[in-house]
Tab-separated table of C-alpha atoms in Angstrom:
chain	number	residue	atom	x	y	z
A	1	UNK	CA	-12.342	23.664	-8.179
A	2	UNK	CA	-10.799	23.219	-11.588
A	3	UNK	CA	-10.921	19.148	-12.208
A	4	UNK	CA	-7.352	19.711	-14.408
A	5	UNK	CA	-6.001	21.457	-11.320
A	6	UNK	CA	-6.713	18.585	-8.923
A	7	UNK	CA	-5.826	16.304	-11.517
A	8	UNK	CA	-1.795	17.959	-11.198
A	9	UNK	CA	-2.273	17.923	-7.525
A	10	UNK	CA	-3.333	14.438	-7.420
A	11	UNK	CA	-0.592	13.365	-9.825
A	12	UNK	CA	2.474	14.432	-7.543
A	13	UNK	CA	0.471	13.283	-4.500
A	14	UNK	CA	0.914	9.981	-5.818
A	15	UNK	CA	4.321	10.388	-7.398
A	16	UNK	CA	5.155	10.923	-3.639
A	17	UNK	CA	3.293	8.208	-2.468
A	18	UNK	CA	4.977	5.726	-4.906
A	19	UNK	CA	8.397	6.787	-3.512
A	20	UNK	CA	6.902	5.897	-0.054
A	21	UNK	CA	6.257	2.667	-1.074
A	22	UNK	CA	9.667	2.402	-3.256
A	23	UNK	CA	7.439	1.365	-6.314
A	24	UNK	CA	10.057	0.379	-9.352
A	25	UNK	CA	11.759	3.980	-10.752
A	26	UNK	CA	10.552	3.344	-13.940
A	27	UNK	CA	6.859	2.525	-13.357
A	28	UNK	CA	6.762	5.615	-11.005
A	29	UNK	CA	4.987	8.248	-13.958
A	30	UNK	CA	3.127	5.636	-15.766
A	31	UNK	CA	1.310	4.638	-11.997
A	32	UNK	CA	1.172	8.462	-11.086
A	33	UNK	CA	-1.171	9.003	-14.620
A	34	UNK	CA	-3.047	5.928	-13.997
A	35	UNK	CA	-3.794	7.315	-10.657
A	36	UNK	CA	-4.609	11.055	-11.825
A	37	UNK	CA	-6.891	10.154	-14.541
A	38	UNK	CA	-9.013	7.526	-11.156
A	39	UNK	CA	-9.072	10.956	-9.072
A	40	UNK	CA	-10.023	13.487	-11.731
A	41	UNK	CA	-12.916	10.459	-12.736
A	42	UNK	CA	-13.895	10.870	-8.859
A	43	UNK	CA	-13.730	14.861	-8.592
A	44	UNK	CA	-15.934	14.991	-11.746
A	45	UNK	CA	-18.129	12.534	-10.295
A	46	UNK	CA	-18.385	13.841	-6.980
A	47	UNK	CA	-19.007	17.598	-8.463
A	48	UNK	CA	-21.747	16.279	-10.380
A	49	UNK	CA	-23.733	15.366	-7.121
A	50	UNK	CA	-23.286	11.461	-6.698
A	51	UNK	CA	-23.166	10.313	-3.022
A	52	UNK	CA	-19.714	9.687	-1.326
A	53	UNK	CA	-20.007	5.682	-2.568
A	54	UNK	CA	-20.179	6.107	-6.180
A	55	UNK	CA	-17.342	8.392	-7.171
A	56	UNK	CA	-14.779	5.848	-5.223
A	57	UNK	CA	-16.575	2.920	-6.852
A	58	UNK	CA	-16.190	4.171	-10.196
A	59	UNK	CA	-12.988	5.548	-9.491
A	60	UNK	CA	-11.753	2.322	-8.397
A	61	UNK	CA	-13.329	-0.002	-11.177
A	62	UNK	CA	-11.425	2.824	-13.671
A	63	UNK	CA	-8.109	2.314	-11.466
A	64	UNK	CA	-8.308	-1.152	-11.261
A	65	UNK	CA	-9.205	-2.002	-15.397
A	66	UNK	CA	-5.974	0.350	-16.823
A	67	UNK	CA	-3.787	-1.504	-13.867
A	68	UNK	CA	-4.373	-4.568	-15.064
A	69	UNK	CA	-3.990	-3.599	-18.328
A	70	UNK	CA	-0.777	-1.963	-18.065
A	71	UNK	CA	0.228	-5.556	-15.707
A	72	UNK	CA	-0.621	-7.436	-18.769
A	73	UNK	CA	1.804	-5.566	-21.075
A	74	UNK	CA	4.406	-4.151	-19.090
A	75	UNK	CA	4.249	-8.103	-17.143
A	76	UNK	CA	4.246	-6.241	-13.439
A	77	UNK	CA	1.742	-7.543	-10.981
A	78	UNK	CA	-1.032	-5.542	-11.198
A	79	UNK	CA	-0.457	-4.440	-7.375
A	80	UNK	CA	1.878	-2.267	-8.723
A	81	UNK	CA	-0.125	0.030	-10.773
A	82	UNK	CA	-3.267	-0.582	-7.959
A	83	UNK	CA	-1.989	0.414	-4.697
A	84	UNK	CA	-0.318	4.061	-5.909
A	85	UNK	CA	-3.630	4.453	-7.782
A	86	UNK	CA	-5.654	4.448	-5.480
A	87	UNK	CA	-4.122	6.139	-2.651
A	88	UNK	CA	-6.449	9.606	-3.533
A	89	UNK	CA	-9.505	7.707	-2.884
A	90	UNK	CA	-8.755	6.094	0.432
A	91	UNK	CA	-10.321	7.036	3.273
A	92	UNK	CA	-6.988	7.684	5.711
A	93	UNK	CA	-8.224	10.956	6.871
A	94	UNK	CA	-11.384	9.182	7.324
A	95	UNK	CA	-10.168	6.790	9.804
A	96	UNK	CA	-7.895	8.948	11.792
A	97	UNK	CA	-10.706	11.437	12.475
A	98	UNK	CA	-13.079	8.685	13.421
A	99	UNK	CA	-10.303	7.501	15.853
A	100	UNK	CA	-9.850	11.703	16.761
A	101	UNK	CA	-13.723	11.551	17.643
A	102	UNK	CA	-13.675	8.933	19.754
A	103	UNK	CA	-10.473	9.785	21.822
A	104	UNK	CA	-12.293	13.060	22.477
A	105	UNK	CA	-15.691	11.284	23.001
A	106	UNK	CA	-17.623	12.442	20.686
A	107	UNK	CA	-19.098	8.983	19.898
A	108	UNK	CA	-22.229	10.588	17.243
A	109	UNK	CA	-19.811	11.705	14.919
A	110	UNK	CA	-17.499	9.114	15.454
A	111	UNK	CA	-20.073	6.685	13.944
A	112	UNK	CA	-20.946	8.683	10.938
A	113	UNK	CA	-17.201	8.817	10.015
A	114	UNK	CA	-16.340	5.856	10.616
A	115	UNK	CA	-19.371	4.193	9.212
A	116	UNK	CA	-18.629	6.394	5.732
A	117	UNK	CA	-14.787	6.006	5.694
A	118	UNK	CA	-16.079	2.033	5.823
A	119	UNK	CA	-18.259	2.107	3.235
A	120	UNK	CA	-15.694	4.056	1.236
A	121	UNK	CA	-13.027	1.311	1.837
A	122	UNK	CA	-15.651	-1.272	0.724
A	123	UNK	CA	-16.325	0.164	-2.473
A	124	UNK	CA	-12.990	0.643	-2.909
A	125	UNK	CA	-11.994	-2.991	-2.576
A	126	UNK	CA	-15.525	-4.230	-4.773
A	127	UNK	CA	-14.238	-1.663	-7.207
A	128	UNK	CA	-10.726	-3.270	-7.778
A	129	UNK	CA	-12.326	-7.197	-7.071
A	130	UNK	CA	-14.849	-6.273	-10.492
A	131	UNK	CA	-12.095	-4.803	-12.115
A	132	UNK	CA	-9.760	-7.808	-11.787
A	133	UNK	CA	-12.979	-10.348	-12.933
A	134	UNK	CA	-13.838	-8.032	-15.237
A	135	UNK	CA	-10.153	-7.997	-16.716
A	136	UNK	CA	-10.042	-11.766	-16.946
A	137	UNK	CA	-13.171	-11.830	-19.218
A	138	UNK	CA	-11.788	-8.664	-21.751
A	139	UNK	CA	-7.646	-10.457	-21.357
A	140	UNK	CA	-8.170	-12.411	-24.469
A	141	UNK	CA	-9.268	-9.629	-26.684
A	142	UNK	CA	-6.672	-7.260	-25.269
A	143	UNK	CA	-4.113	-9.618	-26.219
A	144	UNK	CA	-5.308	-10.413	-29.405
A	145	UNK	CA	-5.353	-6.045	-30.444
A	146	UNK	CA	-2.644	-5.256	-28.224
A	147	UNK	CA	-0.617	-2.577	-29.995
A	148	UNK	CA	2.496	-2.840	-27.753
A	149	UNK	CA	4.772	-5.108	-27.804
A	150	UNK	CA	5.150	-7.058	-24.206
A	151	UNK	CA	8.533	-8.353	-23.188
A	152	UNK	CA	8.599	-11.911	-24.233
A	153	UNK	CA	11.651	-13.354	-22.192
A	154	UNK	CA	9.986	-13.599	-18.463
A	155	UNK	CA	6.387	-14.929	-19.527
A	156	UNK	CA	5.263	-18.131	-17.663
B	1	UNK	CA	15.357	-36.489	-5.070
B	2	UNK	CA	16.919	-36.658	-2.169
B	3	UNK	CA	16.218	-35.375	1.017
B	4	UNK	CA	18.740	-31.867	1.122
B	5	UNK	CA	17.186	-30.852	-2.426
B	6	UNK	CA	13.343	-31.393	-0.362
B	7	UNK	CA	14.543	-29.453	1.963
B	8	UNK	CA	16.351	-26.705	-0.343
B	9	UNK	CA	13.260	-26.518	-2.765
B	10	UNK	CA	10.773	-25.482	0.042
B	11	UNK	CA	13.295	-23.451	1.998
B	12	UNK	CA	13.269	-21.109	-1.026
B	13	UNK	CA	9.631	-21.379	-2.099
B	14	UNK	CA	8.515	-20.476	1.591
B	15	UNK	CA	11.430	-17.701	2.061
B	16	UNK	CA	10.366	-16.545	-1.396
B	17	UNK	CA	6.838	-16.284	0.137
B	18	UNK	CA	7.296	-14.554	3.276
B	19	UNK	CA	9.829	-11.949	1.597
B	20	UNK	CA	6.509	-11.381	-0.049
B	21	UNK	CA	4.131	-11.124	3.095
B	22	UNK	CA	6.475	-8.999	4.687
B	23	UNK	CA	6.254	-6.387	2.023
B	24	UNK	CA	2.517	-6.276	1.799
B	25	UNK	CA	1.842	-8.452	-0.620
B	26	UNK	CA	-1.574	-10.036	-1.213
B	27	UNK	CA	-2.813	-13.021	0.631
B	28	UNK	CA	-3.732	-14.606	-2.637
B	29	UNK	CA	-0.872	-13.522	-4.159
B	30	UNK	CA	1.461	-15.289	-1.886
B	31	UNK	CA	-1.008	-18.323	-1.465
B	32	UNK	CA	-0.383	-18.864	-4.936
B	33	UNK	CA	3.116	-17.910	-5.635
B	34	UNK	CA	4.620	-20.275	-3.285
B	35	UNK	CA	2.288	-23.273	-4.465
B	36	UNK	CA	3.527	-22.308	-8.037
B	37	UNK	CA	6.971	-22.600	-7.329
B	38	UNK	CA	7.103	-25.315	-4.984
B	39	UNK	CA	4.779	-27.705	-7.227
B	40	UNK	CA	6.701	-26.875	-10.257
B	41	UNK	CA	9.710	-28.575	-8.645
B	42	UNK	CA	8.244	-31.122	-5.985
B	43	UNK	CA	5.224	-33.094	-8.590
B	44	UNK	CA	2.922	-32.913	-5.706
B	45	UNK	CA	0.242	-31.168	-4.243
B	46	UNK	CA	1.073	-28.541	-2.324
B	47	UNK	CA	-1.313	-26.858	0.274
B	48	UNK	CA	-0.317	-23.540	1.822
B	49	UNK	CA	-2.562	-20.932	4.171
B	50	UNK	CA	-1.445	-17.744	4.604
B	51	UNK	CA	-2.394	-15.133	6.602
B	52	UNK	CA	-0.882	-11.868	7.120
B	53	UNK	CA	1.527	-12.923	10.453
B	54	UNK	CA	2.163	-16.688	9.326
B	55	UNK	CA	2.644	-19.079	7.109
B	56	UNK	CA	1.385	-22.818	7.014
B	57	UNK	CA	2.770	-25.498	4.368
B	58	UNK	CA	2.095	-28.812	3.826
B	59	UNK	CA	3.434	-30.986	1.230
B	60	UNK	CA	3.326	-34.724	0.740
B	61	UNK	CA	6.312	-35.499	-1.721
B	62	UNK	CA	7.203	-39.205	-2.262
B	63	UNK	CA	4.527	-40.175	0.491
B	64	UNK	CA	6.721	-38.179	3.240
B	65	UNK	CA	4.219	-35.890	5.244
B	66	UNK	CA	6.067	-32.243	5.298
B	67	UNK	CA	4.063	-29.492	7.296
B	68	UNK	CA	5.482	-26.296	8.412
B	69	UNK	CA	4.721	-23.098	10.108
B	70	UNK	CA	6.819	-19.985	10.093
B	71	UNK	CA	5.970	-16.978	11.834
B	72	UNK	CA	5.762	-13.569	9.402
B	73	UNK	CA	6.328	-10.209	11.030
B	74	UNK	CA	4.653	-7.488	8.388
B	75	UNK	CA	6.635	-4.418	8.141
B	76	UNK	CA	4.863	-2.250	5.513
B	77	UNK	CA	4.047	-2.361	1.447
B	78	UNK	CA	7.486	-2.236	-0.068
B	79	UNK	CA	6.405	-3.200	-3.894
B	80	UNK	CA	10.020	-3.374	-5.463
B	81	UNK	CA	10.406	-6.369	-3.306
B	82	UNK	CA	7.214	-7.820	-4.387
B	83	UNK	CA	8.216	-6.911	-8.062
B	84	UNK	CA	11.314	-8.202	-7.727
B	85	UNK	CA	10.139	-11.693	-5.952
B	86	UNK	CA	7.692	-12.262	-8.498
B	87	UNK	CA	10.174	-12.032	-11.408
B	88	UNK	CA	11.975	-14.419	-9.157
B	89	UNK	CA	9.085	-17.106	-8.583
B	90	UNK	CA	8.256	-16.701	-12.458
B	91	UNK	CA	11.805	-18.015	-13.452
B	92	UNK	CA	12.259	-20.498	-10.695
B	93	UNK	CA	8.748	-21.991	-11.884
B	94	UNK	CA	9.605	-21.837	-15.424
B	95	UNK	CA	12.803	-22.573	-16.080
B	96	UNK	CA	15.541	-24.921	-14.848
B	97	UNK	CA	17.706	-22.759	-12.100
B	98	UNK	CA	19.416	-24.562	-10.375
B	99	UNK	CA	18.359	-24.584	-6.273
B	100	UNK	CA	22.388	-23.126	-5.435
B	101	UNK	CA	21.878	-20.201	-8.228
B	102	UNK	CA	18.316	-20.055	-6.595
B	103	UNK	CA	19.362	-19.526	-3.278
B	104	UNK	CA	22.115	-16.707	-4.023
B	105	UNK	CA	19.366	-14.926	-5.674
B	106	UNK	CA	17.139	-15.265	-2.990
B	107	UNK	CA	19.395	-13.280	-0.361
B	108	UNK	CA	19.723	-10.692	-3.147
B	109	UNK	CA	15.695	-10.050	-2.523
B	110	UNK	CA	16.226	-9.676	1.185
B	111	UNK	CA	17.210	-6.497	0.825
B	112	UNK	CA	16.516	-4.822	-2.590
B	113	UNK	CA	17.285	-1.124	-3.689
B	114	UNK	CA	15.527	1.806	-1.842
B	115	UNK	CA	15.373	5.351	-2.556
B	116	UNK	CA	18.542	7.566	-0.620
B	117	UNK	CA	17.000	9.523	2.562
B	118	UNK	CA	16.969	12.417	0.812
B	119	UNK	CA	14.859	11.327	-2.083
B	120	UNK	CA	12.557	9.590	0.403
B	121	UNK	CA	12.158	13.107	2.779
B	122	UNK	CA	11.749	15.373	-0.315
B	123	UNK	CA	9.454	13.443	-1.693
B	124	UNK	CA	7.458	12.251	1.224
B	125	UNK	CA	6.569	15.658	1.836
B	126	UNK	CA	5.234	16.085	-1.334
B	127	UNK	CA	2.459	13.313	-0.927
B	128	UNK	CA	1.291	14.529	2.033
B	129	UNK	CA	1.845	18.247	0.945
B	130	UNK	CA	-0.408	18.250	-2.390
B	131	UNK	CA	-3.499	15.937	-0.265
B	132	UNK	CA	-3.942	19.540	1.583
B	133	UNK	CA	-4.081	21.036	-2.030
B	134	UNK	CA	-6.556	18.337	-2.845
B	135	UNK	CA	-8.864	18.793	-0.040
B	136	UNK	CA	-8.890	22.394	-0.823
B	137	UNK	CA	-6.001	23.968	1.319
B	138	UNK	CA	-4.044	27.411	1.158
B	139	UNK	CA	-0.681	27.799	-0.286
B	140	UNK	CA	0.460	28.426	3.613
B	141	UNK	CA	-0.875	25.410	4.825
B	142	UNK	CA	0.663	23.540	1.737
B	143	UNK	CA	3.907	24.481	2.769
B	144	UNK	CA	3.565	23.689	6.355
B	145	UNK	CA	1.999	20.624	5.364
B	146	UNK	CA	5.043	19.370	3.261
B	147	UNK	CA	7.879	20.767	5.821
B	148	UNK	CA	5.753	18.292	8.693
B	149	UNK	CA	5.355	15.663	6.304
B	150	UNK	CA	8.958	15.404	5.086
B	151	UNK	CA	10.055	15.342	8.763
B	152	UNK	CA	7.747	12.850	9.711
B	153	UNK	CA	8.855	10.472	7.256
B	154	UNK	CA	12.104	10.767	8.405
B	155	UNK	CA	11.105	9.824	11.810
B	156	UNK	CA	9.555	7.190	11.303
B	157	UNK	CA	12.141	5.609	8.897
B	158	UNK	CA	13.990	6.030	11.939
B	159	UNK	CA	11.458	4.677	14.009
B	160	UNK	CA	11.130	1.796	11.905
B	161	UNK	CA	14.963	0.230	11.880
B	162	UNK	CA	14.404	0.534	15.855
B	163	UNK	CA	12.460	-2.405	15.689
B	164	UNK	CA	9.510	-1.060	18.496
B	165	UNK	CA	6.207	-2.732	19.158
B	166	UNK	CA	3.838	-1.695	16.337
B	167	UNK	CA	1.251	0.041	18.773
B	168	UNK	CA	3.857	1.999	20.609
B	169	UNK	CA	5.509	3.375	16.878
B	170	UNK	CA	2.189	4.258	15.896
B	171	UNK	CA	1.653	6.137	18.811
B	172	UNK	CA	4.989	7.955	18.892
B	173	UNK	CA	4.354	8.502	15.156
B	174	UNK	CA	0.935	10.037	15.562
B	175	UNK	CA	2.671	12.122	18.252
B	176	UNK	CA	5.175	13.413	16.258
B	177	UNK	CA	3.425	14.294	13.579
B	178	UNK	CA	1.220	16.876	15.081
B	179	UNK	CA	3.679	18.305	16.681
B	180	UNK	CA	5.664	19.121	14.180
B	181	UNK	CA	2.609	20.818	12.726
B	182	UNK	CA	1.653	22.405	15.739
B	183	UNK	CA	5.601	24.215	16.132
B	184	UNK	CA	4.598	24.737	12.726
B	185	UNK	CA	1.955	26.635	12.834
B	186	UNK	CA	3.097	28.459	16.040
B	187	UNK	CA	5.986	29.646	14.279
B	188	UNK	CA	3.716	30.391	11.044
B	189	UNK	CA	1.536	32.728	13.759
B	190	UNK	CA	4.842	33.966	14.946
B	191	UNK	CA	5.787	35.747	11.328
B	192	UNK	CA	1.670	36.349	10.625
B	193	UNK	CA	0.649	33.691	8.208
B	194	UNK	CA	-2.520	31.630	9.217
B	195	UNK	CA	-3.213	27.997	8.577
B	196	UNK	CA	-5.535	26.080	10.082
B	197	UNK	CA	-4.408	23.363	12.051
B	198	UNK	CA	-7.483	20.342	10.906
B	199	UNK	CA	-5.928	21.575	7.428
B	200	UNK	CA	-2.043	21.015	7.654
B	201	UNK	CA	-1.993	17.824	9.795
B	202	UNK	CA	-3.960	15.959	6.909
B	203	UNK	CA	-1.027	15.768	5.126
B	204	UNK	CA	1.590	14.051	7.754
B	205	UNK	CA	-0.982	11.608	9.201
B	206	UNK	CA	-2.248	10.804	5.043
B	207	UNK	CA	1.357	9.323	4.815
B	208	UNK	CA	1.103	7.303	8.089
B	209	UNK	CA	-2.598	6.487	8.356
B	210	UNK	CA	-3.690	2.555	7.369
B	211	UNK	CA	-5.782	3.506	4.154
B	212	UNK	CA	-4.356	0.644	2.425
B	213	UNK	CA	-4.342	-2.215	4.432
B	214	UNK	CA	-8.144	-1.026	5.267
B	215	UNK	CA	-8.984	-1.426	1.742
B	216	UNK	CA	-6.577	-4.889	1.038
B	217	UNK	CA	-8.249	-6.068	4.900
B	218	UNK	CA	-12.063	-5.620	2.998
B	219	UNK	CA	-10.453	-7.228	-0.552
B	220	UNK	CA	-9.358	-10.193	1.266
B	221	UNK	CA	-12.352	-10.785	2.688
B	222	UNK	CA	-14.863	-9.865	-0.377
B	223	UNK	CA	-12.225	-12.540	-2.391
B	224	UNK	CA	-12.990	-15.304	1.048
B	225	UNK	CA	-10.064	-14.897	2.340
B	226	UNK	CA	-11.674	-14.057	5.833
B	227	UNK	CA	-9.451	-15.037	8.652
B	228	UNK	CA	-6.470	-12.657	6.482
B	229	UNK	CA	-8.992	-10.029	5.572
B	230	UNK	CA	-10.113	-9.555	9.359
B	231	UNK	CA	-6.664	-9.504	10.783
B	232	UNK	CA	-5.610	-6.845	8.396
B	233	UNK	CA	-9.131	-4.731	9.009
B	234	UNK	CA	-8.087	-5.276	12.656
B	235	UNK	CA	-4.100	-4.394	12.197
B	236	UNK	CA	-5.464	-1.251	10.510
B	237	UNK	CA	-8.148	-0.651	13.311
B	238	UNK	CA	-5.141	-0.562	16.048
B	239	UNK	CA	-3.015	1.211	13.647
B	240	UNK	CA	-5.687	4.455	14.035
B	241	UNK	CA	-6.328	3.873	17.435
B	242	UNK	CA	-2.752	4.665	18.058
B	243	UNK	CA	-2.401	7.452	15.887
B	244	UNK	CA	-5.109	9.070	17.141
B	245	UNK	CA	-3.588	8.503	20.577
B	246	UNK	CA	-0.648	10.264	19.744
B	247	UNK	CA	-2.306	12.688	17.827
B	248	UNK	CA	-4.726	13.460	20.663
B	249	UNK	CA	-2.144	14.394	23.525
B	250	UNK	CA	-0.945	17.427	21.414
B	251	UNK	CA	-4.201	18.406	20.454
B	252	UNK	CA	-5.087	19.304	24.052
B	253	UNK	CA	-2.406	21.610	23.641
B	254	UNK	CA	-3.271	22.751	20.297
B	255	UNK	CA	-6.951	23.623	21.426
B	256	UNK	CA	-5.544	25.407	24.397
B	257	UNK	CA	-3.029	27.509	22.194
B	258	UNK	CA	-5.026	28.093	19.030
């Protein structure tokens, strides 16, 4: 499928998400880009033939580096920008069809479903944790070449 | 210091805190904001362990012993409040608030501005709508999708100011969702337009299912927060356990129909 395509479809599926989670009305677009550009990253990488780990991985490290950027200048915690971001890449379908299998006892497939949507969920969360160290290391730099001007009057 | 202003100053660092936990906040992130702004005020060492249904603090201000537990009831990610209680910590910490101006702003946080209904439905539908579209759906089953999602939401906002047992929501939640995409569907037959029913119900459950706390459950514990980390991997386990429960009784009917 055309990656600009799901990249639209992924942006109002998290616009609608955000209002879900009554995210801030004016951080709602700037989250909903953040988390189009992670899931078009993830379709590309997934069309180019990765396994189902890597795409959420890289998706995730992608996701997690521009939300901590934009925490650092728009002085939001980073949760803000993380959570909507990476709702495309979470493995919710995953889970409830692991839970299907087993209700209907079909405990083979049950394992290979749930033992994916894991692994997805892991590299999910190892994804955002690097992002987040990695962030700490590049902050200083960032700061130094930032081109925008953060609000000064609620710094610690 | 006296003994009211003790009192005062951790009243609103630990209120500050579980307005925090509530929402679905990080463990860290509460660990720390409530150590910030209670040593910023009390020139002690604070110690506080969090995890996601309770609270411990311990202080020893003046060389009184102060330990307390509260009890935390989690009731979804709501991130306004955890924007707006972070601004909050931030200037309490940093500047010189007095604990009565404090306080008033504190039960301002309690219950901070949410979408209307009609915001919430319309766009509700749309998340769970355009993850059919994303996993490769028809334009039929988009629509059905967003109709049941939409309606679902609604539910369970209703659901949720009912105060039920978390299990037995989930359940009812899991329930209603697939059968408002199996009338769906029925009446989509009924007119001639075909949708597959593994298709539309991705979207209603997508907007219900415990992808989140899954991932935040495996964060915790990859950061060593492990006792908060496995109770939210297990909250999320029970979570899908119900849905699927739900979910299940209509499929019987759904593979007897279709």
């Amino acid at each position: 499928m055309n990656i600009f395509l799901q990249g639209l479809y992924s942006f109002f599926c998290v616009v609608g998400f955000s209002i879900i989670f009554n995210l801030p009305r004016k951080l709602i677009f700037i989250a909903s880009i953040n988390g189009m550009f992670g899931w078009m990253l993830y379709a590309f990488l997934q069309s180019s033939g990765t396994s189902f780990i890597v795409p959420a991985f890289i998706g995730s490290i992608f996701v997690g580096l521009v939300g901590e950027f934009l925490a650092s200048v728009q002085k939001h915690p980073a949760t803000l920008f993380i959570i909507p971001g990476i709702i495309p890449f979470v493995p919710g379908y995953g889970i409830y069809y692991t839970m299907y299998h087993i209700v209907s006892q079909d405990f083979e497939t049950a394992m290979t479903t749930g033992a994916e949507s894991l692994f997805i969920a892991i590299s999910i969360a190892c994804g955002i944790v690097l992002a987040t160290s990695l962030f700490r290391i590049i902050r200083p730099f960032t700061e130094k070449f930032c081109v925008f001007t953060p609000k000064k009057n609620n710094t610690i | 210091m006296n003994d009211i202003e003790l009192k005062k100053i951790i009243n609103i660092a630990v209120e500050a805190g579980k307005i925090m936990l509530t929402n679905g906040a990080e463990t860290y992130r509460v660990e720390e904001t409530v150590k910030r702004m209670a040593e910023s005020r009390l020139n002690t060492e604070v110690n506080v362990f969090v995890i996601p249904t309770g609270m411990i603090f311990s202080a020893e201000p003046d060389g009184i012993l102060i330990t307390k537990l509260y009890r935390v009831n989690p009731s979804g990610i709501d991130l306004e409040s955890i924007d707006r209680t972070n601004e909050f910590a931030r200037q309490f910490s940093s500047t010189d608030m007095s604990l009565d101006e404090a306080e008033s702003k504190l039960l301002e946080l309690v219950s901070p501005p949410n979408f209307t209904k009609l915001t919430r439905f319309f766009f509700s539908g749309m998340a769970g709508g355009f993850f059919v579209l994303l996993f490769g759906g028809t334009l039929s089953e988009f629509i059905l999708s967003y109709v049941a999602s939409s309606f679902t939401i609604l539910l369970w906002d209703n659901l949720t100011s009912k105060n039920m047992n978390f299990f037995i929501k989930n359940i009812l939640g899991g329930f209603l969702a697939s059968l408002l995409c199996f009338i769906g569907i029925s009446i989509g037959k009924w007119i001639g337009v075909e949708a597959s029913f593994n298709m539309v119900i991705i979207g209603p459950l997508m907007t219900l299912v415990p992808g989140v706390s899954l991932t935040n459950g495996i964060r915790d514990l990859i950061s060593g927060e492990l006792l908060a980390g496995s109770a939210k991997i297990m909250e999320a386990l029970f979570i899908a356990i119900a849905l699927a429960f739900g979910a299940g009784m209509v499929l019987q009917f759904v593979l007897a129909w279709i």
